[in-house]
Short mmCIF file of C-alpha atoms and ligand atoms in Angstrom, two decimals:
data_model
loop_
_atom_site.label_atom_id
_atom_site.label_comp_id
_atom_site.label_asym_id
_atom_site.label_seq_id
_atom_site.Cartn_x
_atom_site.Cartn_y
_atom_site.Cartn_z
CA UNK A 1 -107.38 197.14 -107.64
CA UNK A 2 -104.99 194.52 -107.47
CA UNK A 3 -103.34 193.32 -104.21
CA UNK A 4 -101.43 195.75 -102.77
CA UNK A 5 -98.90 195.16 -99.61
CA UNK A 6 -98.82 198.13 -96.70
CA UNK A 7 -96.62 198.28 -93.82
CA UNK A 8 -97.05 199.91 -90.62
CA UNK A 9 -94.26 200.18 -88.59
CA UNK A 10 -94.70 201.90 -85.47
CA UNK A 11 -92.03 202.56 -82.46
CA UNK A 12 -92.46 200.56 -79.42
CA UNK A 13 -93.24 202.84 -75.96
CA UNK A 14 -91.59 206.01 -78.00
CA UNK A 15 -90.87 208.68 -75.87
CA UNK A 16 -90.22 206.55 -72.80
CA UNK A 17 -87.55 204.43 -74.87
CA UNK A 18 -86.20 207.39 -76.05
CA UNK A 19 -85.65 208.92 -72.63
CA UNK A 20 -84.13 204.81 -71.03
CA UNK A 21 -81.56 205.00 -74.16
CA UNK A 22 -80.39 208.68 -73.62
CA UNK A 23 -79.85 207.70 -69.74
CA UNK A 24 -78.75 204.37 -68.61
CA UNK A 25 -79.87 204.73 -65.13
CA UNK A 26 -83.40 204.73 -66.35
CA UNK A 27 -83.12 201.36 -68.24
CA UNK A 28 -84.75 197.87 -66.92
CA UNK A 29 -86.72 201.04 -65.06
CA UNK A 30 -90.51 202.06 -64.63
CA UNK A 31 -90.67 205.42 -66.58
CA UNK A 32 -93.50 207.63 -67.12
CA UNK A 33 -93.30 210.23 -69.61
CA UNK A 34 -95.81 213.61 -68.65
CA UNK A 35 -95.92 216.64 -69.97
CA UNK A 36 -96.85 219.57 -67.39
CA UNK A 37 -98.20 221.72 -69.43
CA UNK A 38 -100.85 218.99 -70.76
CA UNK A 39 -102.51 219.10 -67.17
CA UNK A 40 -100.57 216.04 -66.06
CA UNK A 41 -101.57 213.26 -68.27
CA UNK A 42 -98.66 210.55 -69.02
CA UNK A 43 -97.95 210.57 -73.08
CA UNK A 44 -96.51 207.36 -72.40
CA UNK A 45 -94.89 204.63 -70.23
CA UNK A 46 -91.96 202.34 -70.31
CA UNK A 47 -92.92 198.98 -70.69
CA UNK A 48 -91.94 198.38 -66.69
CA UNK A 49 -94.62 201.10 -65.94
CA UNK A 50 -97.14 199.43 -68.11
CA UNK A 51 -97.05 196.08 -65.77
CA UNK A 52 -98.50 198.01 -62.77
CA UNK A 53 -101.48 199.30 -65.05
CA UNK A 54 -100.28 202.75 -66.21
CA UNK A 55 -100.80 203.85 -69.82
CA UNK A 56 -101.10 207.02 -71.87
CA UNK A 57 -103.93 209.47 -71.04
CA UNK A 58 -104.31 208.34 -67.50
CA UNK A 59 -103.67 211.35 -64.83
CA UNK A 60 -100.32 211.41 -63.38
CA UNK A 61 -101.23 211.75 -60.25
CA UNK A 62 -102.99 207.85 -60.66
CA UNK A 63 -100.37 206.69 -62.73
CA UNK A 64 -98.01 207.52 -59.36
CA UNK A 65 -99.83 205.48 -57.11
CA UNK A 66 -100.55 202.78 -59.21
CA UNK A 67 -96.59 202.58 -59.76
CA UNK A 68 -94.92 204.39 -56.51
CA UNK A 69 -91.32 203.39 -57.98
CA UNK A 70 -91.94 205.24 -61.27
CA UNK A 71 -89.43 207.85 -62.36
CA UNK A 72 -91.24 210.75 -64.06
CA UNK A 73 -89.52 212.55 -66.99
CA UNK A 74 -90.35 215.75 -68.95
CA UNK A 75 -90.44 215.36 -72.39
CA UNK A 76 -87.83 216.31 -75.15
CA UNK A 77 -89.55 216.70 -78.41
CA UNK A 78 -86.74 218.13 -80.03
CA UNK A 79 -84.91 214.61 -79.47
CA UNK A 80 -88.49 212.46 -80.45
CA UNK A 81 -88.29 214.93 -83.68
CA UNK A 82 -84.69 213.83 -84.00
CA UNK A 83 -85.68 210.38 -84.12
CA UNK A 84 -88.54 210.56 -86.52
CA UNK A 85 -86.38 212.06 -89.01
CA UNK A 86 -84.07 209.60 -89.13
CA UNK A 87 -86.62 206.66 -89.19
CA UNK A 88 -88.30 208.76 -92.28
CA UNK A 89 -85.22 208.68 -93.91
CA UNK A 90 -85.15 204.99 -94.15
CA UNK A 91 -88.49 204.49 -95.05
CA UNK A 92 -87.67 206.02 -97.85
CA UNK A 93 -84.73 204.34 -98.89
CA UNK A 94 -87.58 201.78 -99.93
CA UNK A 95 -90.33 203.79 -100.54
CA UNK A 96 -91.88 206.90 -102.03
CA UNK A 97 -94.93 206.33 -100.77
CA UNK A 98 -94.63 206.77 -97.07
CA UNK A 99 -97.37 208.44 -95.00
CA UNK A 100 -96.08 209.33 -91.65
CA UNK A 101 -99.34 209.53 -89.21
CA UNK A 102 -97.52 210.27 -86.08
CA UNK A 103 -93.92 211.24 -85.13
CA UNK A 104 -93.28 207.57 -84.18
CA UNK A 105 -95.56 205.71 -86.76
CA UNK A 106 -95.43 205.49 -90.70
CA UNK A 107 -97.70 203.65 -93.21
CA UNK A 108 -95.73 202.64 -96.45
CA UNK A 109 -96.84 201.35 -99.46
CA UNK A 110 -94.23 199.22 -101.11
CA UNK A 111 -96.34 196.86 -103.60
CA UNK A 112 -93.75 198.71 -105.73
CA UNK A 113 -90.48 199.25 -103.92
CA UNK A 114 -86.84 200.81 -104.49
CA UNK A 115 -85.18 197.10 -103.66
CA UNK A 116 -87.27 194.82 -106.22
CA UNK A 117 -88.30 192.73 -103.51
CA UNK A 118 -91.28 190.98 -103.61
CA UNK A 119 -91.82 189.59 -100.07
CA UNK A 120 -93.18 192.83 -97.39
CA UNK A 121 -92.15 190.60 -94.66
CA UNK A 122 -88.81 190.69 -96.07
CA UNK A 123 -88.94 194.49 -95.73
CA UNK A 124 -90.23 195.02 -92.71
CA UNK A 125 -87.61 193.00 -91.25
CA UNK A 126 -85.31 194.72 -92.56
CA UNK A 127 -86.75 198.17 -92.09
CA UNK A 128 -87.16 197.30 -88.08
CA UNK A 129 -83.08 195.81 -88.09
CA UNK A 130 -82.20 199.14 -90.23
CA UNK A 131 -84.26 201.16 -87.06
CA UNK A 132 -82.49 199.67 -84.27
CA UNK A 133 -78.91 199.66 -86.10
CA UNK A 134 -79.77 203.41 -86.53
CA UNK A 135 -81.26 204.45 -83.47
CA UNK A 136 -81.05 202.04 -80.67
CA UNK A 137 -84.55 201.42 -80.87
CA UNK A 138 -87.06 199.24 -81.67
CA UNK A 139 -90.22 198.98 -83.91
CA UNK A 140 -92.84 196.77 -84.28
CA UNK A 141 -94.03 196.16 -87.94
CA UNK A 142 -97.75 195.04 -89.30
CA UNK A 143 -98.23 193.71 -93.38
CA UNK A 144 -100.78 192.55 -94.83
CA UNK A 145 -103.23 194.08 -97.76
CA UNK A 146 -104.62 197.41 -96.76
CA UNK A 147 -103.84 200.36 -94.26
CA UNK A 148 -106.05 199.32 -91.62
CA UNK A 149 -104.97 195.40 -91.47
CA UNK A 150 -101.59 196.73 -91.49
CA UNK A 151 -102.34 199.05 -88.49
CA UNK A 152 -104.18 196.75 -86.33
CA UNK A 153 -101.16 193.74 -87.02
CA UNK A 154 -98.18 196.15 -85.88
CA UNK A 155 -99.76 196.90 -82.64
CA UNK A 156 -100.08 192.83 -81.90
CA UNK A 157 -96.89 191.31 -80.94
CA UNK A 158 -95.21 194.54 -79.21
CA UNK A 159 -92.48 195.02 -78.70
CA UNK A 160 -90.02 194.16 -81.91
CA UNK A 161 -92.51 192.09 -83.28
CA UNK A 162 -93.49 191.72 -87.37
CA UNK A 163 -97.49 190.53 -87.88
CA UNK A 164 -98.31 189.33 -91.54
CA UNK A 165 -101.81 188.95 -92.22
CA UNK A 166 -101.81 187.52 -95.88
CA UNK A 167 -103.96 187.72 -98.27
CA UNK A 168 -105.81 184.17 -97.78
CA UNK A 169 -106.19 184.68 -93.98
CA UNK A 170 -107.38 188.52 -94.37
CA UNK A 171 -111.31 187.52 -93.90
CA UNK A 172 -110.43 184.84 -91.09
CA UNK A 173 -108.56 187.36 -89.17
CA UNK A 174 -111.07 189.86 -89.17
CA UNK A 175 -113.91 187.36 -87.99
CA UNK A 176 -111.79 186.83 -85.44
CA UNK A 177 -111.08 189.88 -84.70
CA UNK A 178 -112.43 191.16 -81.10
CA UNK A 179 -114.47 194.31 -81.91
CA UNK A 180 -112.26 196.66 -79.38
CA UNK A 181 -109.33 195.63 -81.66
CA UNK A 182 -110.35 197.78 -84.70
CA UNK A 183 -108.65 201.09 -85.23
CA UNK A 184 -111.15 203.55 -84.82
CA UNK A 185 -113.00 202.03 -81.97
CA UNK A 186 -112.83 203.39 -79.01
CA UNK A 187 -113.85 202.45 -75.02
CA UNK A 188 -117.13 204.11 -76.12
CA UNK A 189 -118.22 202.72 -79.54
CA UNK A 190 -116.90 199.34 -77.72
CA UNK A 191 -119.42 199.48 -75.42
CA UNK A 192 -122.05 200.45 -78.23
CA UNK A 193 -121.37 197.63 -80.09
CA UNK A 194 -121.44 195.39 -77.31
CA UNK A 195 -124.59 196.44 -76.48
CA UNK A 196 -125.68 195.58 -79.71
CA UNK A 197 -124.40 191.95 -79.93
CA UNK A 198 -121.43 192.78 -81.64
CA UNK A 199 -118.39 191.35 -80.24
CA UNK A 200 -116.27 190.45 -83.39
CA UNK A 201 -115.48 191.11 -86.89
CA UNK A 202 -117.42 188.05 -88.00
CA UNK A 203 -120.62 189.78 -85.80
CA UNK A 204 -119.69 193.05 -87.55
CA UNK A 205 -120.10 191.26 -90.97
CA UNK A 206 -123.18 189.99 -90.18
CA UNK A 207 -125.16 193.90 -90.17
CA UNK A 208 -126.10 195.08 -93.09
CA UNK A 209 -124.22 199.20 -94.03
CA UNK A 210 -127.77 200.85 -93.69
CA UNK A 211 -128.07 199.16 -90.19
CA UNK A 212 -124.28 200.50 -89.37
CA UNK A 213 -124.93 203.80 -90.59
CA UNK A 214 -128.47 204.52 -88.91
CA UNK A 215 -125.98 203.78 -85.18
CA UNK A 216 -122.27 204.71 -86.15
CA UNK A 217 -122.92 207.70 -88.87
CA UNK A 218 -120.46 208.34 -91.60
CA UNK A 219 -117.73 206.13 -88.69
CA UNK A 220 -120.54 202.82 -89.99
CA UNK A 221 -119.50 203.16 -93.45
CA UNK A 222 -116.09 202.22 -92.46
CA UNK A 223 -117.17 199.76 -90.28
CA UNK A 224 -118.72 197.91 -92.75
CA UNK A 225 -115.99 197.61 -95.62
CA UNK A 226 -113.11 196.69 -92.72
CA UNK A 227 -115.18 194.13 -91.93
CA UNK A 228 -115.53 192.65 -95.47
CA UNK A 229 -112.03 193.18 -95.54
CA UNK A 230 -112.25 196.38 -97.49
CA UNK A 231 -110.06 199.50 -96.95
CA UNK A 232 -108.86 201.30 -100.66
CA UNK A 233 -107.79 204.13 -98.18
CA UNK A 234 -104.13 206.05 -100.53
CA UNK A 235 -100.80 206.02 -98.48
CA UNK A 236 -100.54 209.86 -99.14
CA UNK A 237 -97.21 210.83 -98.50
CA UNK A 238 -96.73 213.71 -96.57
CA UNK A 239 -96.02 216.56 -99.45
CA UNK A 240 -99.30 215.63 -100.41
CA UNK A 241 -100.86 216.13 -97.19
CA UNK A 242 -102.46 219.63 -97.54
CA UNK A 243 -104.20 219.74 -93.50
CA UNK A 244 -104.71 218.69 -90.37
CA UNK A 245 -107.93 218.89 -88.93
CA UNK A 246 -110.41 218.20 -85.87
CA UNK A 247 -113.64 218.65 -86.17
CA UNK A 248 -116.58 218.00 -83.89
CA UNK A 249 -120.51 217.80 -84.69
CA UNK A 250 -123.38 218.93 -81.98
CA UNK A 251 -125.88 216.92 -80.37
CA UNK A 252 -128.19 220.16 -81.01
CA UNK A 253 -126.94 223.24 -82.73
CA UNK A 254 -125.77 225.53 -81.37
CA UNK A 255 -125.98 229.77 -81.37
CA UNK A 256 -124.58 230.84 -78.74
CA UNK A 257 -121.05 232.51 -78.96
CA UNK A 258 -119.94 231.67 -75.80
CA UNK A 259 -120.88 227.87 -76.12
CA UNK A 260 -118.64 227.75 -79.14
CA UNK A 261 -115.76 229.41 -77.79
CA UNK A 262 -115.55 226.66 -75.95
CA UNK A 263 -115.90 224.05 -78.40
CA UNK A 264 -112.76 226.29 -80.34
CA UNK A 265 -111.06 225.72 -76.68
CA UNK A 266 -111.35 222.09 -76.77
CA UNK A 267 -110.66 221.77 -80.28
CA UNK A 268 -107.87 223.59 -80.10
CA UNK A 269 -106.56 221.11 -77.29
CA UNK A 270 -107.29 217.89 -79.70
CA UNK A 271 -105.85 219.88 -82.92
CA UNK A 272 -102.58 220.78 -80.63
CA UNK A 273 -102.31 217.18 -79.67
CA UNK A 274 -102.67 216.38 -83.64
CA UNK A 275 -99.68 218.92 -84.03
CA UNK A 276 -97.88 216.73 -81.18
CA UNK A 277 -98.22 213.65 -82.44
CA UNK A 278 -97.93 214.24 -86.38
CA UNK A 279 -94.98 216.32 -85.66
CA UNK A 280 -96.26 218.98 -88.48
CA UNK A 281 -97.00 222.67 -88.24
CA UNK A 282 -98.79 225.17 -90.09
CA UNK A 283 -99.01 228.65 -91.47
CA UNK A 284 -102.56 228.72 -91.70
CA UNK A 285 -105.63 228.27 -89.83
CA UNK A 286 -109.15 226.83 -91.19
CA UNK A 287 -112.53 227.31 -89.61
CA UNK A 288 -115.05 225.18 -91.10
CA UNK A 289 -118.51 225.65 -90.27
CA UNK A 290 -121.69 223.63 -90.56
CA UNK A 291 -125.33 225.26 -90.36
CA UNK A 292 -127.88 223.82 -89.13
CA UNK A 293 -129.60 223.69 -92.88
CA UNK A 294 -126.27 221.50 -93.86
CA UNK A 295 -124.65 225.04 -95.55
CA UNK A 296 -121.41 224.22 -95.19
CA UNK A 297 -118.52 227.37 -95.16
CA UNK A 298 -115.10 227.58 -94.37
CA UNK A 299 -112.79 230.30 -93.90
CA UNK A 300 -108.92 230.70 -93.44
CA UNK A 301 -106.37 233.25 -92.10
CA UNK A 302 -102.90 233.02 -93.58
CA UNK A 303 -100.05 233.86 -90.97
CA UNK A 304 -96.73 234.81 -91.35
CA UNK A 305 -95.14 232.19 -89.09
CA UNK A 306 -96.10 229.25 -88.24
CA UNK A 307 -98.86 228.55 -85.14
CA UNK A 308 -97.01 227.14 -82.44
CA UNK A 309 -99.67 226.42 -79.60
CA UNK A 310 -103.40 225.68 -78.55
CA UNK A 311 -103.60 229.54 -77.71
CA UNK A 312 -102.61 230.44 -80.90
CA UNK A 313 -104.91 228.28 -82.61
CA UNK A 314 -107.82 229.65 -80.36
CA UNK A 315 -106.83 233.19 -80.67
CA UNK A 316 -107.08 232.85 -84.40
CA UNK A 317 -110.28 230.38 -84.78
CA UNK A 318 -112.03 232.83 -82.56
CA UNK A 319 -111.95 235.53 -85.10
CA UNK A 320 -112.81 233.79 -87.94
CA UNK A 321 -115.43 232.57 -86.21
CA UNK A 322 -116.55 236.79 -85.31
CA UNK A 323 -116.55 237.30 -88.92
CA UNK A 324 -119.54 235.36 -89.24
CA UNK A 325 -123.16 236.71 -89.42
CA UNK A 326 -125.06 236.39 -86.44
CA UNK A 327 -127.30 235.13 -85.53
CA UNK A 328 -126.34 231.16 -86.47
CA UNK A 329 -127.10 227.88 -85.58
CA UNK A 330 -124.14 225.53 -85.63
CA UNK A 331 -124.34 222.02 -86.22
CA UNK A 332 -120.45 221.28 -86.72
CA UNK A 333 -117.21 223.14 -86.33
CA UNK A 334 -113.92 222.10 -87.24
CA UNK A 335 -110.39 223.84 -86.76
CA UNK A 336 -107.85 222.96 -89.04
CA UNK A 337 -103.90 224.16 -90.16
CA UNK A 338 -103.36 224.27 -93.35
CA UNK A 339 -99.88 225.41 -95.39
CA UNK A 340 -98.05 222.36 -93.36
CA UNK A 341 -94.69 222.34 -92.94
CA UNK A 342 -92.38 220.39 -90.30
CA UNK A 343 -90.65 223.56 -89.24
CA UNK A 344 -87.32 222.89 -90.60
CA UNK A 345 -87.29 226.34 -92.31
CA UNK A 346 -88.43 228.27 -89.24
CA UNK A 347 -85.25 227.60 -87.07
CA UNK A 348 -87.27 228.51 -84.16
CA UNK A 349 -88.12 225.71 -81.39
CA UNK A 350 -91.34 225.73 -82.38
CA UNK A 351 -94.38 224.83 -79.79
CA UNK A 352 -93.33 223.14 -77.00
N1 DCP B 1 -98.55 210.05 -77.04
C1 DCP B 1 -99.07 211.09 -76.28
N2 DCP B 1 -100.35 211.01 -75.81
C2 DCP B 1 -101.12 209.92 -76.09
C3 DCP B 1 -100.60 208.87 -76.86
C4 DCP B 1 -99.29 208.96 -77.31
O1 DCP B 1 -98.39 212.07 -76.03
N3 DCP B 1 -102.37 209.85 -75.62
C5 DCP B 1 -97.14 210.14 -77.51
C6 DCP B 1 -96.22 209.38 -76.60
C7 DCP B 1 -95.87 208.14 -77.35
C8 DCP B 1 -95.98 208.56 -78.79
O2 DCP B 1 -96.98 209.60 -78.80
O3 DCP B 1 -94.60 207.64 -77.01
C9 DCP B 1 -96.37 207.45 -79.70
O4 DCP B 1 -97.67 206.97 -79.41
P1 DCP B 1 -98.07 205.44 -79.48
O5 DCP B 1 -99.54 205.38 -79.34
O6 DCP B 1 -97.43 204.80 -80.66
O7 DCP B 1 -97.46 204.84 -78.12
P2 DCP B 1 -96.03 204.31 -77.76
O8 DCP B 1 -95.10 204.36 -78.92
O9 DCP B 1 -95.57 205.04 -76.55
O10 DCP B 1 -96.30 202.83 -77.33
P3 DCP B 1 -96.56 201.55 -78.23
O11 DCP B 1 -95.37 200.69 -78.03
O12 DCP B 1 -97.80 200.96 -77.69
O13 DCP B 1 -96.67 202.04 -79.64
MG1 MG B 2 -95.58 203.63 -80.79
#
């Protein structure tokens, strides 16, 4: 495949910007942004919150005494909606081939673009100038060859900043690369992969896929082409997108009903939080099941309107999952919507 060149252009401390530009006496400010209903966790904080050690997913009730000045603020997702919309729509004054992966943050593939210009740094300048112009807000851009470079560079010089990882330094970066960088690695895997001497991209390179996969699973697959600088990973644009899914795999299987109602529960939670962040909804939900002799089925209920919460989706996951033949052993179940849509036909206010 020849070279291609992907942005990722992601907005800086979203929903807490949004909420410092809609009210000036929040601005220069420590804000937290928590959602009630999400048992108190902070979705996110303004960058003066962030100095005293308080980021997304920590308790409120922590993030308040690690910051006592902090103003707290409900959020307004109709507004963060708002926004995304308009940031889609210049995306793709440049670009067909946008993926939008959460309401704030957009891959695009413009190897081929609607300007004829041949420099991404050029456009992602310009995209992030268009942004602010726009909204009163700023973006941070990544470019370089492949979706995950691209991801990784936007998320290094926050706020407002472009990264360019060219061609000719991809392999060099990586090396370089501290292991707790890389999308897709979490606190735990970190600590897994510091435990096995790997601290680095270059240390990454050095195991062998069979090695990766007998630890990380299908996740060591990945792994191991990142690190050789490989990622062929589409930008699908949205229309293309046909679900959103969570899915989670046992430790031992499982046949209990009970014990998987609530693995739907948490599922839902994650899949809700999916719906959140991605800004899409759905008029149908998908069980997928996985036996424990690898017989894989799934099954689907279509609805009339869309689902709107993590009840909904449990309500309706639960009975797919009763039309199944006991007894079963279940090795993995996933939950996923299908039939997306962003709800601008519904006119309704949708889940929050
Ligand atoms: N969000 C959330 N819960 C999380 C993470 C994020 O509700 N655990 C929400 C709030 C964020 C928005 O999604 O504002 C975008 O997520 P990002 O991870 O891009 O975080 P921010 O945009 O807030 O900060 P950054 O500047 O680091 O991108
Ligand atoms: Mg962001």
């Amino acid at each position: 495949m020849a070279k291609r060149k992907i942005l990722h252009i992601d907005m800086d401390a979203f929903y807490a910007s949004v909420e410092q530009r809609d009210n000036p006496a929040l601005k220069g400010r420590p804000v937290i942004v928590g959602s009630k209903h999400k048992r108190g966790v902070v979705a996110t904080a303004s960058y003066e919150a962030r100095k005293y050690g308080v980021f997304s997913s920590m308790p409120c009730e922590i993030a308040r005494r690690k910051c006592v000045g902090a103003v707290f603020v409900e959020p307004r997702f109709e507004v963060y909606k708002e926004v995304s919309a308009q940031i889609r729509k210049i995306f793709f004054e440049y670009t067909d081939l946008v993926e939008p992966w959460a309401l704030d943050e957009a891959y695009l593939d413009v190897t081929e673009n609607k300007k004829g210009e041949a420099s991404a740094t050029v456009l992602a300048k310009e995209i992030l100038e268009r942004i602010e112009k726009e909204t009163q807000l700023t973006a941070s851009a990544g470019v370089s060859v492949n979706k995950f470079l691209a991801k990784v560079a936007s998320g290094l010089k926050k706020p407002n900043g472009v990264v360019v990882i060219p061609p000719h330094q991809v392999q060099e970066f990586i090396d370089k690369l501290p292991i707790e960088y890389f999308h897709g690695i979490g606190k735990v895997t970190t600590g897994k992969m510091h435990a096995l001497g790997i601290k680095n991209g270059a240390d990454l390179k050095a195991k062998d896929k069979a090695f990766l996969v007998q630890q990380f699973g299908k996740a060591g697959v990945f792994f191991y082409e990142v690190a050789h600088g490989q990622d062929d990973r589409p930008v699908v644009p949205d229309r293309e997108r046909k679900s959103l899914s969570v899915e989670m795999t046992f430790e031992q299987d499982i046949s209990d009903r009970e014990v998987l109602i609530e693995k739907i529960i948490a599922l839902s939670e994650r899949l809700e939080t999916r719906m959140e962040k991605t800004g899409l909804w759905g008029k149908q939900i998908i069980l997928k099941v996985k036996f424990s002799d690898f017989e894989q089925i799934t099954r689907a209920k279509k609805l009339v309107s869309n689902v709107e919460t993590k009840d909904h989706i449990q309500r309706f996951a639960v009975e797919l999952l009763d039309q199944l033949k006991e007894p079963y052993e279940v090795r993995l179940l996933g939950i996923g919507l299908g039939d997306l849509n962003r709800g601008e036909d519904q006119g309704q206010m949708g889940i929050f």
